[in-house]
Structure formats: structure tokens, C-alpha cells
Amino acid sequence: MTKDADRTPGRRTVLGAAVLGGTAALGAGVAGASPAAAQDRGRGRGGHRGSYRQLPVPTVIAHRGASGYRPEHTLGSYQLALDMGAHVIEQDLVPTKDGHLVCRHENDITGTTDVADHPEFASRKTTKTVEGAAITGWFTEDFTLAELKTLRAKERIPATRPDNTLYDGRWTIPTFEEVLRWADKEGRRRGCPVWLHVETKHPTYFRELGLGLEEPLARLLRRYGRHRHNSPVFLQSFEPSSMQRMAKLVSSPRVVLLWTADYRPWDFTVAGDPRTTADLITPEGLEWIASFAQGIGPVLDLVIPKDADGKLGKPTTLVQDAHREGLILHPYTMRNENTFLPADFRRGTDPAAFGDVFGAYRTYLETGIDGIFTDHPDTGLLAAADFHG
């Protein structure tokens, strides 16, 4: 198969569905899930009689939807991920000027929308400092929802994923409420709830602007019945205090995201807390996280570090240490392209070509992680099936 043909989902998606069985499209009854767990799934609006502990293990989480095949954080990307059989689908939330929560990985929408092609918004281009970094572009907090809805989404990394540019302009920026309605509709149609993984982006930055994320998020979760401890949703943030705040507002499962060992969460910086990720992944740090969260989402390098050549080394004890505190692990992010893979799993010299992604998956899954974020859900599902096969 040529590179271009291999980058389209068609044949591989069909093969994935055949391997995993019809239940894969429902996100139930596949690798690691017991029949009792599958039967325990609730029906109806946001309903779920089980819990995140009954999701298939490893859980395949669609990173920004099926972002390897469609522009990220669009209803098209979410729908394709669900159709492929992803167990959970991720949204990142940022606010509009008038307080609506919309799905974008960043508040800077320069690279993910056609805003630069709108002369009426030329004057909105500006430079802002977000978490200590100066960024020039257009930002969601400077637009009303009605204005944002005049923009169209586009592929963020067209040089790596040129096929995805076919869909540039096809979808608007979805609000989180639109995603909740979509998930309810799909859940009713499929007979089991659609699981979501929802991140609050830059919560301290937005709170300082008077656009706090947690309260409007909690209101939406309550409105759509996803505020309980067994609701089909994970909440996540790189700022632990955001998850502490959410713990006071709703009972939905919470995950603390972890970047590199020397990273200091922005809420810690603002509060004068000297701790870094290195402190949070110690037994003491994990015990602290477990006091208000149910899981962690570490960058994959915290699970298996790379050596100076970019090859995978020896796994750390993070998985065992986190499990000892009752925390699940949802590391990020697996992508099929060579440029994103560890050096020992790259194939050929084209950075955009697919490498030995199944070999990489196998190595990560052998550490005992509970799930994994991926831009290519169909590949992740096949890897999970191989792992249990």
C-alpha cells in the first residue's frame, strides 16, 4: 500500500471493525471488558450505571477526535472517532468573550481556523502572554460565539497531514453544549453512552480575565446529567487546582495531566508553589493527587523515557506507583507518523509516513497503563486487540 493510500481510514477502518467485532463501534465489549461490565452500561441521557473502572482496558481515547484523519475538535472528527469505535472522545475547552465554552486545543485560533481570511477580524490580531509565553494571533476570548461561528475549522498541521486539508472549511467550531447534545443523540442511537474526556485549558489565565471555566462547565454537566461519580465523562487539566475546584462542583471522575518532569503547572507558578511534575510523580505527590482525582494523564515520556538518540529506555515505576494510590493512567499521545514516534519505531526517512506504530503501542501497553490517547483510534483499537490476543 502506498503512503497516500495508507493515510486514509477506509480499508484500515473496515479491518479494525472486523477484528474488534460489531461492539467496537459502541465502545463496549472489547479488550479487557467483562460481559458484566458491558451489560452495566446505562441508557438514555448521559446515563451510566457503571463507572470508568468498567471501560475496556486499555481504553482507547480519541485525542481531539480522530484528528489523524479530520481537522481536530470538529464534529466531523468526533463522529469519525466514534464510528471507528473509540471508547472515549476528548474535548479541550476555552471560552468566548460572552462566556460560552467552545472546543479548541488553544485559545489561539490562528492555525486551526480561517480567521486570517476574514478582513472584518483583521484588527483582532494581537499579541498576548499566555502562561508566560508571548503569542501573536487571534484568540477566542476576543470573539463572541456568534462571531466565532462565522469561522471554519482547518487542519492544524497540513505539512504532516495534507490529506486532512480536504476537509478544511467543512465544519465550524463546536460549542461544548453542541458536543453534549451530539453525544446524547449518538448514545440513544447506539444504546450506550458516549464517553467524553474534557480538558479545562489555561484555567488560571481565563479566571483572571473573568472567564472562569469550571463554573460554566459544571452547569453544563449538570444540565446534561454528567455530573455524577458514575457519569460517562472524565474531567482533566494540567492545573491541579482546576480539578480541585471541579471536585467541589461535581462528582464526575477527574484526571490531572502531567507534562515533563521540570514543568511547573501555571497555577503553582501564580500561587508561589515550587513543585514541579517531578514532585507530583513521587509517591507523596501521587497520594496528594489521589485526594481529589481518580487518575493522571502523563506524557508518555514519564512512563518510558527516551535516551539521547530518541529511543525508548527502561520504564519508570510511575504505573505501579500510581496504581498503588488507586489512580488510573491515561498517557498521551500516540500518533502513527514517524515524526511523532520513538526513534526505534520509525520506518524510512519520510517524517509524515507511518512507522511501526503497533510495535510502539505494544511496548507502552506492556507497562500496565489503563488507556492511551491517540490521533488514530482505529490503529489504537487494533493495537489493544493485539495486546489481548
CSV table of C-alpha atoms in Angstrom, one decimal:
chain,number,residue,atom,x,y,z
A,1,MET,CA,0.0,0.0,0.0
A,2,THR,CA,1.3,3.4,-0.9
A,3,LYS,CA,1.9,6.1,1.7
A,4,ASP,CA,-1.1,8.2,0.5
A,5,ALA,CA,-3.4,5.2,0.5
A,6,ASP,CA,-2.2,4.2,3.9
A,7,ARG,CA,-3.1,7.6,5.3
A,8,THR,CA,-6.8,7.3,4.6
A,9,PRO,CA,-9.0,5.5,7.1
A,10,GLY,CA,-11.1,3.5,4.7
A,11,ARG,CA,-9.7,-0.1,4.4
A,12,ARG,CA,-8.0,0.0,7.8
A,13,THR,CA,-11.2,1.1,9.5
A,14,VAL,CA,-13.1,-1.8,7.9
A,15,LEU,CA,-10.4,-4.2,9.0
A,16,GLY,CA,-10.5,-2.7,12.5
A,17,ALA,CA,-14.2,-3.2,12.8
A,18,ALA,CA,-13.9,-6.8,11.5
A,19,VAL,CA,-11.2,-7.6,14.0
A,20,LEU,CA,-12.8,-6.0,17.0
A,21,GLY,CA,-16.4,-7.0,16.2
A,22,GLY,CA,-19.5,-5.0,15.9
A,23,THR,CA,-19.4,-4.0,19.6
A,24,ALA,CA,-16.3,-1.9,18.9
A,25,ALA,CA,-18.5,0.8,17.3
A,26,LEU,CA,-20.3,1.0,20.6
A,27,GLY,CA,-17.1,1.4,22.6
A,28,ALA,CA,-18.1,-1.7,24.7
A,29,GLY,CA,-17.3,-5.3,25.0
A,30,VAL,CA,-13.7,-5.2,23.6
A,31,ALA,CA,-10.3,-5.8,25.1
A,32,GLY,CA,-10.4,-6.1,28.9
A,33,ALA,CA,-14.1,-5.5,29.4
A,34,SER,CA,-16.1,-8.2,31.1
A,35,PRO,CA,-19.6,-9.2,29.9
A,36,ALA,CA,-21.0,-7.9,33.1
A,37,ALA,CA,-19.3,-4.5,32.5
A,38,ALA,CA,-20.8,-4.3,29.0
A,39,GLN,CA,-24.3,-5.1,30.4
A,40,ASP,CA,-23.9,-2.5,33.1
A,41,ARG,CA,-23.9,0.4,30.7
A,42,GLY,CA,-26.8,2.7,31.2
A,43,ARG,CA,-29.1,4.1,28.6
A,44,GLY,CA,-30.6,7.5,27.9
A,45,ARG,CA,-29.5,11.0,28.5
A,46,GLY,CA,-26.0,10.9,30.0
A,47,GLY,CA,-26.9,7.8,31.9
A,48,HIS,CA,-24.5,5.2,33.1
A,49,ARG,CA,-24.9,2.6,35.8
A,50,GLY,CA,-21.3,1.6,35.8
A,51,SER,CA,-18.1,3.6,36.1
A,52,TYR,CA,-14.9,4.4,34.5
A,53,ARG,CA,-13.5,1.2,36.0
A,54,GLN,CA,-15.7,-0.8,33.7
A,55,LEU,CA,-14.3,0.7,30.5
A,56,PRO,CA,-12.3,-1.6,28.3
A,57,VAL,CA,-8.6,-1.8,29.3
A,58,PRO,CA,-6.6,-0.4,27.6
A,59,THR,CA,-9.1,2.4,27.0
A,60,VAL,CA,-8.6,4.0,23.6
A,61,ILE,CA,-9.1,7.7,23.9
A,62,ALA,CA,-9.6,9.7,20.6
A,63,HIS,CA,-7.3,12.7,21.0
A,64,ARG,CA,-9.2,15.7,19.8
A,65,GLY,CA,-11.4,13.2,18.0
A,66,ALA,CA,-10.0,11.2,15.0
A,67,SER,CA,-7.5,14.1,14.5
A,68,GLY,CA,-5.2,11.9,12.4
A,69,TYR,CA,-7.9,11.9,9.7
A,70,ARG,CA,-10.0,15.1,10.2
A,71,PRO,CA,-9.3,18.6,11.4
A,72,GLU,CA,-9.2,18.4,15.2
A,73,HIS,CA,-12.0,19.4,17.5
A,74,THR,CA,-14.7,19.3,14.9
A,75,LEU,CA,-18.0,17.4,15.0
A,76,GLY,CA,-16.6,15.5,11.9
A,77,SER,CA,-13.5,14.5,13.9
A,78,TYR,CA,-15.6,13.4,16.9
A,79,GLN,CA,-18.1,11.5,14.7
A,80,LEU,CA,-15.4,9.6,12.9
A,81,ALA,CA,-13.7,8.6,16.2
A,82,LEU,CA,-17.0,7.3,17.5
A,83,ASP,CA,-17.7,5.4,14.2
A,84,MET,CA,-14.2,3.9,14.4
A,85,GLY,CA,-15.0,2.5,17.9
A,86,ALA,CA,-13.1,4.8,20.2
A,87,HIS,CA,-14.0,4.2,23.8
A,88,VAL,CA,-13.7,7.9,24.9
A,89,ILE,CA,-13.5,11.1,22.9
A,90,GLU,CA,-11.6,14.2,24.0
A,91,GLN,CA,-12.6,17.8,24.0
A,92,ASP,CA,-10.5,20.8,25.1
A,93,LEU,CA,-12.4,23.8,26.3
A,94,VAL,CA,-11.7,27.5,26.0
A,95,PRO,CA,-14.2,30.4,26.5
A,96,THR,CA,-15.6,33.0,24.1
A,97,LYS,CA,-15.9,36.7,25.0
A,98,ASP,CA,-19.5,36.2,26.0
A,99,GLY,CA,-18.8,33.2,28.2
A,100,HIS,CA,-19.6,30.2,26.0
A,101,LEU,CA,-17.3,27.1,26.2
A,102,VAL,CA,-16.1,26.0,22.8
A,103,CYS,CA,-13.9,23.2,21.7
A,104,ARG,CA,-10.4,24.2,20.7
A,105,HIS,CA,-7.0,22.9,21.8
A,106,GLU,CA,-5.9,26.5,22.4
A,107,ASN,CA,-7.5,29.9,22.6
A,108,ASP,CA,-5.2,30.9,19.8
A,109,ILE,CA,-7.2,30.0,16.7
A,110,THR,CA,-4.8,31.2,14.1
A,111,GLY,CA,-3.7,27.8,12.9
A,112,THR,CA,-7.0,25.9,13.3
A,113,THR,CA,-9.5,28.3,11.7
A,114,ASP,CA,-9.7,30.5,8.6
A,115,VAL,CA,-9.8,33.7,10.8
A,116,ALA,CA,-6.9,35.2,8.9
A,117,ASP,CA,-9.0,35.2,5.7
A,118,HIS,CA,-11.7,37.4,7.4
A,119,PRO,CA,-10.9,41.0,6.8
A,120,GLU,CA,-13.6,42.1,9.3
A,121,PHE,CA,-11.4,40.5,12.1
A,122,ALA,CA,-8.0,41.8,10.9
A,123,SER,CA,-7.9,44.3,13.8
A,124,ARG,CA,-8.4,41.5,16.4
A,125,LYS,CA,-4.9,40.1,15.7
A,126,THR,CA,-2.8,40.8,18.8
A,127,THR,CA,0.0,39.6,21.0
A,128,LYS,CA,-0.9,38.1,24.4
A,129,THR,CA,1.1,36.5,27.1
A,130,VAL,CA,-0.5,33.1,28.0
A,131,GLU,CA,1.2,31.3,30.9
A,132,GLY,CA,4.4,33.2,30.4
A,133,ALA,CA,4.6,32.8,26.6
A,134,ALA,CA,4.1,35.6,24.1
A,135,ILE,CA,1.7,34.5,21.3
A,136,THR,CA,0.6,36.6,18.3
A,137,GLY,CA,-2.7,35.7,16.7
A,138,TRP,CA,-6.4,35.7,17.2
A,139,PHE,CA,-7.9,34.5,20.5
A,140,THR,CA,-11.3,33.0,21.3
A,141,GLU,CA,-11.8,35.4,24.3
A,142,ASP,CA,-11.9,38.3,21.9
A,143,PHE,CA,-14.8,36.9,19.9
A,144,THR,CA,-18.5,36.4,20.7
A,145,LEU,CA,-19.9,33.0,19.9
A,146,ALA,CA,-21.8,34.4,17.0
A,147,GLU,CA,-18.6,35.8,15.6
A,148,LEU,CA,-16.7,32.6,16.1
A,149,LYS,CA,-19.5,30.7,14.3
A,150,THR,CA,-18.7,32.7,11.1
A,151,LEU,CA,-15.3,30.9,11.0
A,152,ARG,CA,-14.5,27.5,9.6
A,153,ALA,CA,-12.1,24.9,11.0
A,154,LYS,CA,-9.0,23.8,9.2
A,155,GLU,CA,-6.1,21.3,9.6
A,156,ARG,CA,-3.6,22.4,12.2
A,157,ILE,CA,-0.5,20.5,10.7
A,158,PRO,CA,-1.1,20.4,6.9
A,159,ALA,CA,2.5,19.6,6.1
A,160,THR,CA,2.3,16.4,8.1
A,161,ARG,CA,-1.4,15.6,7.3
A,162,PRO,CA,-2.0,17.0,3.8
A,163,ASP,CA,-5.0,14.6,3.3
A,164,ASN,CA,-6.9,16.3,6.1
A,165,THR,CA,-6.9,19.6,4.3
A,166,LEU,CA,-9.6,18.1,2.1
A,167,TYR,CA,-11.9,18.9,4.9
A,168,ASP,CA,-10.8,22.5,5.5
A,169,GLY,CA,-13.8,24.7,5.8
A,170,ARG,CA,-16.3,21.9,6.3
A,171,TRP,CA,-17.1,22.4,10.0
A,172,THR,CA,-17.5,25.3,12.4
A,173,ILE,CA,-16.1,25.5,15.9
A,174,PRO,CA,-18.4,23.4,18.1
A,175,THR,CA,-19.6,24.6,21.5
A,176,PHE,CA,-19.3,22.1,24.3
A,177,GLU,CA,-23.1,22.1,24.6
A,178,GLU,CA,-23.4,21.1,21.0
A,179,VAL,CA,-21.0,18.2,21.7
A,180,LEU,CA,-23.1,17.1,24.7
A,181,ARG,CA,-26.2,17.1,22.5
A,182,TRP,CA,-24.4,15.1,19.9
A,183,ALA,CA,-23.2,12.6,22.5
A,184,ASP,CA,-26.7,12.2,23.9
A,185,LYS,CA,-28.1,11.7,20.4
A,186,GLU,CA,-25.5,9.1,19.5
A,187,GLY,CA,-25.8,7.4,22.9
A,188,ARG,CA,-29.5,6.9,22.3
A,189,ARG,CA,-29.0,5.7,18.8
A,190,ARG,CA,-26.3,3.2,19.8
A,191,GLY,CA,-27.9,2.1,23.1
A,192,CYS,CA,-24.9,3.0,25.3
A,193,PRO,CA,-23.5,6.3,26.5
A,194,VAL,CA,-20.7,8.2,24.6
A,195,TRP,CA,-17.8,8.8,26.9
A,196,LEU,CA,-16.1,12.2,26.8
A,197,HIS,CA,-12.7,13.3,28.2
A,198,VAL,CA,-12.9,17.1,28.8
A,199,GLU,CA,-10.0,19.4,29.5
A,200,THR,CA,-10.1,22.8,31.0
A,201,LYS,CA,-7.4,24.8,29.1
A,202,HIS,CA,-5.4,27.6,30.9
A,203,PRO,CA,-8.0,27.9,33.7
A,204,THR,CA,-6.0,30.3,35.8
A,205,TYR,CA,-5.4,32.6,32.8
A,206,PHE,CA,-9.1,32.7,32.0
A,207,ARG,CA,-10.2,33.2,35.6
A,208,GLU,CA,-8.0,36.3,35.8
A,209,LEU,CA,-9.9,37.6,32.7
A,210,GLY,CA,-13.2,37.0,34.5
A,211,LEU,CA,-13.9,33.9,32.2
A,212,GLY,CA,-13.6,31.1,34.7
A,213,LEU,CA,-14.1,27.7,33.1
A,214,GLU,CA,-15.1,25.5,35.9
A,215,GLU,CA,-18.5,27.0,36.9
A,216,PRO,CA,-20.0,27.1,33.4
A,217,LEU,CA,-18.6,23.6,32.8
A,218,ALA,CA,-20.3,22.3,35.9
A,219,ARG,CA,-23.6,23.9,34.9
A,220,LEU,CA,-23.5,22.1,31.5
A,221,LEU,CA,-22.5,18.8,33.1
A,222,ARG,CA,-25.5,19.1,35.5
A,223,ARG,CA,-27.8,20.1,32.7
A,224,TYR,CA,-26.9,17.0,30.7
A,225,GLY,CA,-26.7,14.6,33.6
A,226,ARG,CA,-22.9,14.1,33.5
A,227,HIS,CA,-22.1,15.4,37.0
A,228,ARG,CA,-22.2,12.2,39.0
A,229,HIS,CA,-19.4,9.9,40.0
A,230,ASN,CA,-20.5,7.2,37.5
A,231,SER,CA,-21.2,9.6,34.7
A,232,PRO,CA,-19.6,8.8,31.3
A,233,VAL,CA,-17.1,11.7,31.4
A,234,PHE,CA,-13.6,12.4,32.6
A,235,LEU,CA,-12.5,15.9,33.5
A,236,GLN,CA,-8.9,16.8,33.1
A,237,SER,CA,-6.4,19.7,33.4
A,238,PHE,CA,-2.7,20.5,33.6
A,239,GLU,CA,-3.6,22.7,36.6
A,240,PRO,CA,-4.4,20.6,39.7
A,241,SER,CA,-6.3,23.4,41.3
A,242,SER,CA,-8.8,23.3,38.4
A,243,MET,CA,-9.6,19.7,39.3
A,244,GLN,CA,-9.8,20.6,43.0
A,245,ARG,CA,-12.3,23.2,42.1
A,246,MET,CA,-14.3,20.8,39.9
A,247,ALA,CA,-14.3,18.3,42.8
A,248,LYS,CA,-16.3,20.9,44.8
A,249,LEU,CA,-18.8,21.4,41.9
A,250,VAL,CA,-19.5,17.9,40.5
A,251,SER,CA,-18.7,14.3,41.3
A,252,SER,CA,-17.5,13.4,37.7
A,253,PRO,CA,-14.2,11.5,37.6
A,254,ARG,CA,-11.1,13.8,37.4
A,255,VAL,CA,-7.6,13.4,35.9
A,256,VAL,CA,-4.5,15.5,36.5
A,257,LEU,CA,-2.5,15.9,33.3
A,258,LEU,CA,1.3,15.8,33.7
A,259,TRP,CA,3.9,17.3,31.3
A,260,THR,CA,7.7,16.9,31.5
A,261,ALA,CA,9.5,16.4,34.8
A,262,ASP,CA,10.7,20.0,35.1
A,263,TYR,CA,7.3,21.5,34.2
A,264,ARG,CA,5.7,23.7,36.8
A,265,PRO,CA,1.9,24.0,36.5
A,266,TRP,CA,0.8,27.5,35.9
A,267,ASP,CA,-1.5,27.6,38.9
A,268,PHE,CA,1.5,26.6,41.0
A,269,THR,CA,3.6,29.5,39.5
A,270,VAL,CA,0.9,32.0,40.2
A,271,ALA,CA,0.4,30.7,43.8
A,272,GLY,CA,4.1,30.5,44.5
A,273,ASP,CA,4.0,26.7,44.9
A,274,PRO,CA,7.5,25.5,43.9
A,275,ARG,CA,6.5,21.9,43.0
A,276,THR,CA,7.1,20.6,39.5
A,277,THR,CA,5.9,17.4,37.8
A,278,ALA,CA,8.9,15.6,39.3
A,279,ASP,CA,7.4,16.3,42.7
A,280,LEU,CA,3.9,15.2,41.7
A,281,ILE,CA,5.0,11.8,40.4
A,282,THR,CA,6.7,10.9,43.7
A,283,PRO,CA,4.6,8.6,46.0
A,284,GLU,CA,3.9,11.6,48.1
A,285,GLY,CA,2.8,13.6,45.1
A,286,LEU,CA,0.6,10.9,43.8
A,287,GLU,CA,-1.0,10.4,47.2
A,288,TRP,CA,-1.9,14.1,47.1
A,289,ILE,CA,-3.4,13.9,43.6
A,290,ALA,CA,-5.4,10.9,44.8
A,291,SER,CA,-7.1,13.0,47.4
A,292,PHE,CA,-9.1,14.9,44.8
A,293,ALA,CA,-8.7,13.0,41.5
A,294,GLN,CA,-9.2,9.5,40.1
A,295,GLY,CA,-6.4,9.4,37.6
A,296,ILE,CA,-3.4,11.0,35.9
A,297,GLY,CA,-2.6,11.7,32.3
A,298,PRO,CA,1.2,11.7,32.0
A,299,VAL,CA,3.1,12.4,28.8
A,300,LEU,CA,4.4,9.1,27.5
A,301,ASP,CA,8.0,10.0,28.4
A,302,LEU,CA,7.1,9.9,32.1
A,303,VAL,CA,6.1,6.2,31.5
A,304,ILE,CA,9.1,5.2,29.4
A,305,PRO,CA,11.8,7.9,28.9
A,306,LYS,CA,13.8,8.2,25.7
A,307,ASP,CA,17.5,8.1,25.5
A,308,ALA,CA,19.8,10.7,23.8
A,309,ASP,CA,19.0,9.1,20.4
A,310,GLY,CA,15.3,9.3,20.9
A,311,LYS,CA,14.9,5.6,21.5
A,312,LEU,CA,12.8,4.1,24.3
A,313,GLY,CA,14.6,3.2,27.5
A,314,LYS,CA,13.6,1.4,30.7
A,315,PRO,CA,10.1,2.0,32.1
A,316,THR,CA,9.8,4.1,35.2
A,317,THR,CA,7.8,3.0,38.3
A,318,LEU,CA,5.1,5.5,37.6
A,319,VAL,CA,2.5,3.0,36.6
A,320,GLN,CA,3.0,0.9,39.7
A,321,ASP,CA,3.2,3.9,42.0
A,322,ALA,CA,0.0,5.4,40.6
A,323,HIS,CA,-1.9,2.2,40.8
A,324,ARG,CA,-0.8,1.8,44.4
A,325,GLU,CA,-2.7,5.0,45.1
A,326,GLY,CA,-5.7,3.8,43.2
A,327,LEU,CA,-5.1,6.1,40.3
A,328,ILE,CA,-5.7,5.1,36.7
A,329,LEU,CA,-3.2,6.2,34.0
A,330,HIS,CA,-4.3,7.7,30.6
A,331,PRO,CA,-0.9,8.7,29.0
A,332,TYR,CA,-0.7,10.9,25.8
A,333,THR,CA,-0.3,10.9,22.8
A,334,MET,CA,0.2,8.1,20.2
A,335,ARG,CA,0.3,9.1,16.6
A,336,ASN,CA,1.1,7.0,13.6
A,337,GLU,CA,3.5,9.3,11.8
A,338,ASN,CA,7.3,8.8,12.1
A,339,THR,CA,7.9,12.3,13.3
A,340,PHE,CA,5.9,11.5,16.5
A,341,LEU,CA,7.2,8.0,17.2
A,342,PRO,CA,10.2,7.0,19.3
A,343,ALA,CA,13.3,6.7,17.0
A,344,ASP,CA,13.4,2.9,17.3
A,345,PHE,CA,9.9,2.6,15.8
A,346,ARG,CA,10.3,4.9,12.8
A,347,ARG,CA,10.4,3.4,9.3
A,348,GLY,CA,12.0,5.1,6.4
A,349,THR,CA,13.0,8.8,6.1
A,350,ASP,CA,9.7,10.4,5.4
A,351,PRO,CA,8.6,12.1,8.7
A,352,ALA,CA,4.9,12.0,7.6
A,353,ALA,CA,5.0,8.3,6.7
A,354,PHE,CA,3.5,5.8,9.2
A,355,GLY,CA,6.1,3.9,11.2
A,356,ASP,CA,6.0,0.7,13.3
A,357,VAL,CA,3.2,2.1,15.5
A,358,PHE,CA,2.0,-1.3,16.5
A,359,GLY,CA,5.4,-2.1,18.0
A,360,ALA,CA,5.3,1.2,19.9
A,361,TYR,CA,1.9,0.5,21.2
A,362,ARG,CA,2.9,-2.9,22.4
A,363,THR,CA,5.8,-1.5,24.3
A,364,TYR,CA,3.7,1.1,26.1
A,365,LEU,CA,0.8,-1.2,26.8
A,366,GLU,CA,3.1,-3.7,28.4
A,367,THR,CA,3.8,-1.2,31.2
A,368,GLY,CA,0.3,-1.7,32.5
A,369,ILE,CA,-1.2,1.7,31.6
A,370,ASP,CA,-5.0,1.8,31.7
A,371,GLY,CA,-5.6,3.7,28.5
A,372,ILE,CA,-3.9,5.9,25.9
A,373,PHE,CA,-4.7,9.0,23.9
A,374,THR,CA,-4.3,8.6,20.1
A,375,ASP,CA,-4.9,10.6,17.0
A,376,HIS,CA,-5.7,7.4,15.1
A,377,PRO,CA,-8.4,5.5,17.1
A,378,ASP,CA,-8.7,2.6,14.6
A,379,THR,CA,-5.0,1.9,15.0
A,380,GLY,CA,-5.2,2.1,18.7
A,381,LEU,CA,-8.1,-0.3,18.8
A,382,LEU,CA,-6.3,-2.9,16.7
A,383,ALA,CA,-3.2,-2.5,18.9
A,384,ALA,CA,-5.4,-3.1,22.0
A,385,ALA,CA,-6.9,-6.2,20.4
A,386,ASP,CA,-3.4,-7.5,19.5
A,387,PHE,CA,-2.3,-6.9,23.1
A,388,HIS,CA,-5.0,-9.1,24.4
A,389,GLY,CA,-5.0,-11.5,21.5
